[in-house]
PDB file of C-alpha atoms in Angstrom:
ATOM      1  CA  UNK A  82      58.505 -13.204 296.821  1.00  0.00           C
ATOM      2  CA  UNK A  83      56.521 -16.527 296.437  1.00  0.00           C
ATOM      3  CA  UNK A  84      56.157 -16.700 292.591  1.00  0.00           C
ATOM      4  CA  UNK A  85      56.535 -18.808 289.223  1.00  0.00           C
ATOM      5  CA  UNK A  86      57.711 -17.500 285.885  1.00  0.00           C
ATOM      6  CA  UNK A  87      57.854 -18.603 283.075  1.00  0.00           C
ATOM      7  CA  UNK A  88      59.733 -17.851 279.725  1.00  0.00           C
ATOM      8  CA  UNK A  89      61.048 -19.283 276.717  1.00  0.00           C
ATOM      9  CA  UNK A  90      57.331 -18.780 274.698  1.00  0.00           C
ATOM     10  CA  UNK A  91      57.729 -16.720 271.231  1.00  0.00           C
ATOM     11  CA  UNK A  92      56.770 -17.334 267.235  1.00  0.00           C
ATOM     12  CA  UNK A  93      57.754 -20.093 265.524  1.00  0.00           C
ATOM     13  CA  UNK A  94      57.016 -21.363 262.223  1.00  0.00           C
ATOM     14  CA  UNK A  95      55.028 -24.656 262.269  1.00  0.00           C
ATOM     15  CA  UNK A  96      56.728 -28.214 262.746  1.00  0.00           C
ATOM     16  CA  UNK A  97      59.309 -25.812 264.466  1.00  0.00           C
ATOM     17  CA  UNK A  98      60.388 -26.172 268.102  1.00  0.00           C
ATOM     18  CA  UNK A  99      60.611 -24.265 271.583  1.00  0.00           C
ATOM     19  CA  UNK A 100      61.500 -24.871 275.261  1.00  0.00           C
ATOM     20  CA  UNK A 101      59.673 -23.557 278.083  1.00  0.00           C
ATOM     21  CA  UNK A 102      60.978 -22.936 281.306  1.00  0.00           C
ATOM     22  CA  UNK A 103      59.158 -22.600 284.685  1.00  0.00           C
ATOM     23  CA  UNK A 104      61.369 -20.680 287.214  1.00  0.00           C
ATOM     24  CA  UNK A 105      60.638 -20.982 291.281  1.00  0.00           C
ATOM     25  CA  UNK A 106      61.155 -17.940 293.234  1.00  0.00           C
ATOM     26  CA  UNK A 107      60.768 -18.174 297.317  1.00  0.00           C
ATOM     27  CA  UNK A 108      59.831 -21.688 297.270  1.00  0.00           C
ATOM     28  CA  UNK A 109      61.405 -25.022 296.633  1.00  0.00           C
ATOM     29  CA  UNK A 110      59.679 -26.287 293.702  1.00  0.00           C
ATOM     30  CA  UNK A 111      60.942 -29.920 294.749  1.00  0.00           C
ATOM     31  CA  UNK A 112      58.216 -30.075 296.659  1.00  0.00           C
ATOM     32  CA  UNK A 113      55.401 -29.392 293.929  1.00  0.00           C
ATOM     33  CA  UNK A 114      53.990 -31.345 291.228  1.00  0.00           C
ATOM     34  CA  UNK A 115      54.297 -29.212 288.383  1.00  0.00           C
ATOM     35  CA  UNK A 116      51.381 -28.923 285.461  1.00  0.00           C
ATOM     36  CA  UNK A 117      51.957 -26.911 282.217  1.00  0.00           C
ATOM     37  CA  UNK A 118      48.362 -25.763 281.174  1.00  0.00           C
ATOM     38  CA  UNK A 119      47.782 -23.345 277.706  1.00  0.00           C
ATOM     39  CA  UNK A 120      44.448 -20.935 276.561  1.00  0.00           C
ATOM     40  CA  UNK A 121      43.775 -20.154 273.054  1.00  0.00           C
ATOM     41  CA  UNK A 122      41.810 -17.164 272.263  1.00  0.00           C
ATOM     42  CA  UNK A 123      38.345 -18.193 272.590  1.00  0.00           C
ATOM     43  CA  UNK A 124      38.904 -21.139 274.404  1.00  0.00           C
ATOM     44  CA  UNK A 125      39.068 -22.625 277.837  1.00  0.00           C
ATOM     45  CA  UNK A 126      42.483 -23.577 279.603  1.00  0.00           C
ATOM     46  CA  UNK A 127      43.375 -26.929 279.283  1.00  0.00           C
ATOM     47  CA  UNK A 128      46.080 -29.399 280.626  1.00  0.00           C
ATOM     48  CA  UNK A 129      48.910 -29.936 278.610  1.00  0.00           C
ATOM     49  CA  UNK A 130      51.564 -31.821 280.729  1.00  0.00           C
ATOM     50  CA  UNK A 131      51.808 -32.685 284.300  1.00  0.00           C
ATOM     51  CA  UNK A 132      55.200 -33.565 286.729  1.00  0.00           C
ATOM     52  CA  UNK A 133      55.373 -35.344 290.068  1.00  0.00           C
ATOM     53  CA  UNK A 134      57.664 -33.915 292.388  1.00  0.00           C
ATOM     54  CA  UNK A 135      60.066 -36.129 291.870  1.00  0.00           C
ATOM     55  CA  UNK A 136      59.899 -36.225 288.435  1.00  0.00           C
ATOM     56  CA  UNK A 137      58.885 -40.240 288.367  1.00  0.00           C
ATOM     57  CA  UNK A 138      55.536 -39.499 286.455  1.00  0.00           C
ATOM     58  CA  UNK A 139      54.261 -37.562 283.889  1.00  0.00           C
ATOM     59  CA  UNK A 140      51.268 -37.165 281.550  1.00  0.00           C
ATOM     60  CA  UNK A 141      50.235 -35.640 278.526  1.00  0.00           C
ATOM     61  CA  UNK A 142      47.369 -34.262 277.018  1.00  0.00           C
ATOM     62  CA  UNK A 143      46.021 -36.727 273.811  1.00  0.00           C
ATOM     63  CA  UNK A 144      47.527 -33.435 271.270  1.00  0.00           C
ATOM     64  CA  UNK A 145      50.509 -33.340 272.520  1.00  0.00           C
ATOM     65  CA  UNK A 146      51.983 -36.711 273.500  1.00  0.00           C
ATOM     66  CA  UNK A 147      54.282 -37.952 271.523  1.00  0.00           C
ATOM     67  CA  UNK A 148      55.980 -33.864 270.637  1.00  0.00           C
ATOM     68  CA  UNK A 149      56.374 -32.753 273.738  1.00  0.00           C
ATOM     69  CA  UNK A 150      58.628 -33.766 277.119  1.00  0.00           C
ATOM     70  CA  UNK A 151      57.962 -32.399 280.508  1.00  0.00           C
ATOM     71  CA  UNK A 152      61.020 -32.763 282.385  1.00  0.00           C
ATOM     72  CA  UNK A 153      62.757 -30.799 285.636  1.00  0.00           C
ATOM     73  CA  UNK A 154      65.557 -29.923 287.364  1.00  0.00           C
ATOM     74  CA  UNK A 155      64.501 -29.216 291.008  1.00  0.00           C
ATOM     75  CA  UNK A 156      68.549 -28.486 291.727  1.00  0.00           C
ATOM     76  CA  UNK A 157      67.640 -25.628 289.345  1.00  0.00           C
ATOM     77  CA  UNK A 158      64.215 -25.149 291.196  1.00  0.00           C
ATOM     78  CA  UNK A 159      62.967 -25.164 287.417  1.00  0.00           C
ATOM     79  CA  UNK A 160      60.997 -27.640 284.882  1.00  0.00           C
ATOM     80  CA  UNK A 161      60.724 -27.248 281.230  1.00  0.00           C
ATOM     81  CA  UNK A 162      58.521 -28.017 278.133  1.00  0.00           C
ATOM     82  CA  UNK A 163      60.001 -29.284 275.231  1.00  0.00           C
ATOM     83  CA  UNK A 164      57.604 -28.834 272.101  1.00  0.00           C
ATOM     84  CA  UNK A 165      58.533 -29.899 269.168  1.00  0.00           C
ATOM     85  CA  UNK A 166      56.685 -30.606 266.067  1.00  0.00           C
ATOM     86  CA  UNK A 167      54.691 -27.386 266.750  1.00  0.00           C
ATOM     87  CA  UNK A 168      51.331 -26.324 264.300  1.00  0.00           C
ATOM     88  CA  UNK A 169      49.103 -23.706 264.615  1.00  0.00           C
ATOM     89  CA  UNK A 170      46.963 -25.292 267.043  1.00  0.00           C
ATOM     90  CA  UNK A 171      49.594 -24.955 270.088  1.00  0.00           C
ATOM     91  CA  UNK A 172      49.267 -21.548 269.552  1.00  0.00           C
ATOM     92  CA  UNK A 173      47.901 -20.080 273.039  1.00  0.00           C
ATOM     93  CA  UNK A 174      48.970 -18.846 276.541  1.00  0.00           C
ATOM     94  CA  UNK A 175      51.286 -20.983 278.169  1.00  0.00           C
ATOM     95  CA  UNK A 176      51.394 -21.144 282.037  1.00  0.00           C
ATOM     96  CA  UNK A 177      52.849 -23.462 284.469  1.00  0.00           C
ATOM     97  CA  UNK A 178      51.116 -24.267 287.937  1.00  0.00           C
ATOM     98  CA  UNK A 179      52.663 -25.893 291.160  1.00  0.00           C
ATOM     99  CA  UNK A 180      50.511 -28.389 292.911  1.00  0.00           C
ATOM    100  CA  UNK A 181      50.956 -29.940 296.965  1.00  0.00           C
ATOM    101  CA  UNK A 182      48.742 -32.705 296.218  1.00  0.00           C
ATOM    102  CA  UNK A 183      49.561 -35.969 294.258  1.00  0.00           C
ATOM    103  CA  UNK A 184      47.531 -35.762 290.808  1.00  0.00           C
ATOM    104  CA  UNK A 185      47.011 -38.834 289.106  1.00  0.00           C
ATOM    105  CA  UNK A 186      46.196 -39.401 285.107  1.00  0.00           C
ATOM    106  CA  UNK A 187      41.923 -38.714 286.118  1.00  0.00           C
ATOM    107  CA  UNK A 188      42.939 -35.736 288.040  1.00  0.00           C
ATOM    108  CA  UNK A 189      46.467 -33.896 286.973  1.00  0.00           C
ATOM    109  CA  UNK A 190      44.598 -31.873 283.916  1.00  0.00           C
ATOM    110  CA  UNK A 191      41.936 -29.929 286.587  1.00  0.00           C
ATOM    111  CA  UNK A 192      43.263 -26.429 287.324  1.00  0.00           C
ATOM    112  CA  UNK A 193      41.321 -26.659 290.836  1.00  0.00           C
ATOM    113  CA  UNK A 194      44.369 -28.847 292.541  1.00  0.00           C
ATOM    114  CA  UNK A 195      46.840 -25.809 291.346  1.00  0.00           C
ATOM    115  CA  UNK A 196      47.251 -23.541 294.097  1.00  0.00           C
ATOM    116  CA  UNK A 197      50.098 -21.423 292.339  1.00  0.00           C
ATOM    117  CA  UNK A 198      50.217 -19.798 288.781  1.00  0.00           C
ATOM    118  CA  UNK A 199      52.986 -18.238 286.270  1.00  0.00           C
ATOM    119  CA  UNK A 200      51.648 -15.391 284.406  1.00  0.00           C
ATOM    120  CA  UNK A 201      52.062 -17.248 281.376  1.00  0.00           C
ATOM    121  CA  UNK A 202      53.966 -16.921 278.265  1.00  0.00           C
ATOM    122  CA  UNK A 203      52.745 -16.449 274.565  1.00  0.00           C
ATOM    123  CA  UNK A 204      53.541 -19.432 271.906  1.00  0.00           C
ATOM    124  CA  UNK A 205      52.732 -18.531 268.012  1.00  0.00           C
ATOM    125  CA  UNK A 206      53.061 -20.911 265.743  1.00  0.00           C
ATOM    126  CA  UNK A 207      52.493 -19.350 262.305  1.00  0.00           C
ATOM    127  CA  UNK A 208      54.119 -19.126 258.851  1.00  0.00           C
TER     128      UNK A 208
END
């Protein structure tokens, strides 16, 4: 079965840390770009971090950068999302997407070049 999954999402108190993890089932995920993308109640999904395939690039949305570190591990057929630093406005939906197409830092934050989608995982940051 051709999926992604993701886990490592839970409550933590603010200025507290988590890691994400984005697991590839019945593909290589080597040979996907890899976006992290979250949705807050009430709000639309945005881009939080984006991976090339090889693992050469990377961006960051402008609220993040700086706390958190995309990074993978394509012998593991996984990538992660270190978040540190954490407040209550990370709190939202967290779900990774695989990408065939080479995203650059104009186009790696628009969900349309995404062709596959985790089910997300829940982040709380709260006291």
């Amino acid at each position: 079965q051709v999926q992604l999954v993701e886990s490592g999402g839970g409550l933590v108190q603010p200025g507290g840390s988590l890691r994400l993890s984005c697991a590839a089932s019945g593909f290589r995920l080597g040979d996907y770009a890899i976006g992290w993308f979250r949705q807050a109640p009430g709000k639309e999904r945005e881009g939080v971090s984006y991976i090339s395939r090889s693992g050469e690039n990377t961006y960051y949305a402008v609220s993040v950068k700086g706390r958190f570190t995309i990074s993978r591990d394509n012998a593991k057929n996984t990538v992660y999302l270190q978040m540190n630093s954490l407040n209550a406005e990370d709190t939202a939906v967290y779900y990774c997407a695989a990408s065939g197409v080479l995203l650059y830092g104009t186009s790696w934050y628009l969900s349309e070049y995404y062709n596959r989608w985790g089910q997300g995982t829940q982040v709380t940051v709260s006291s």
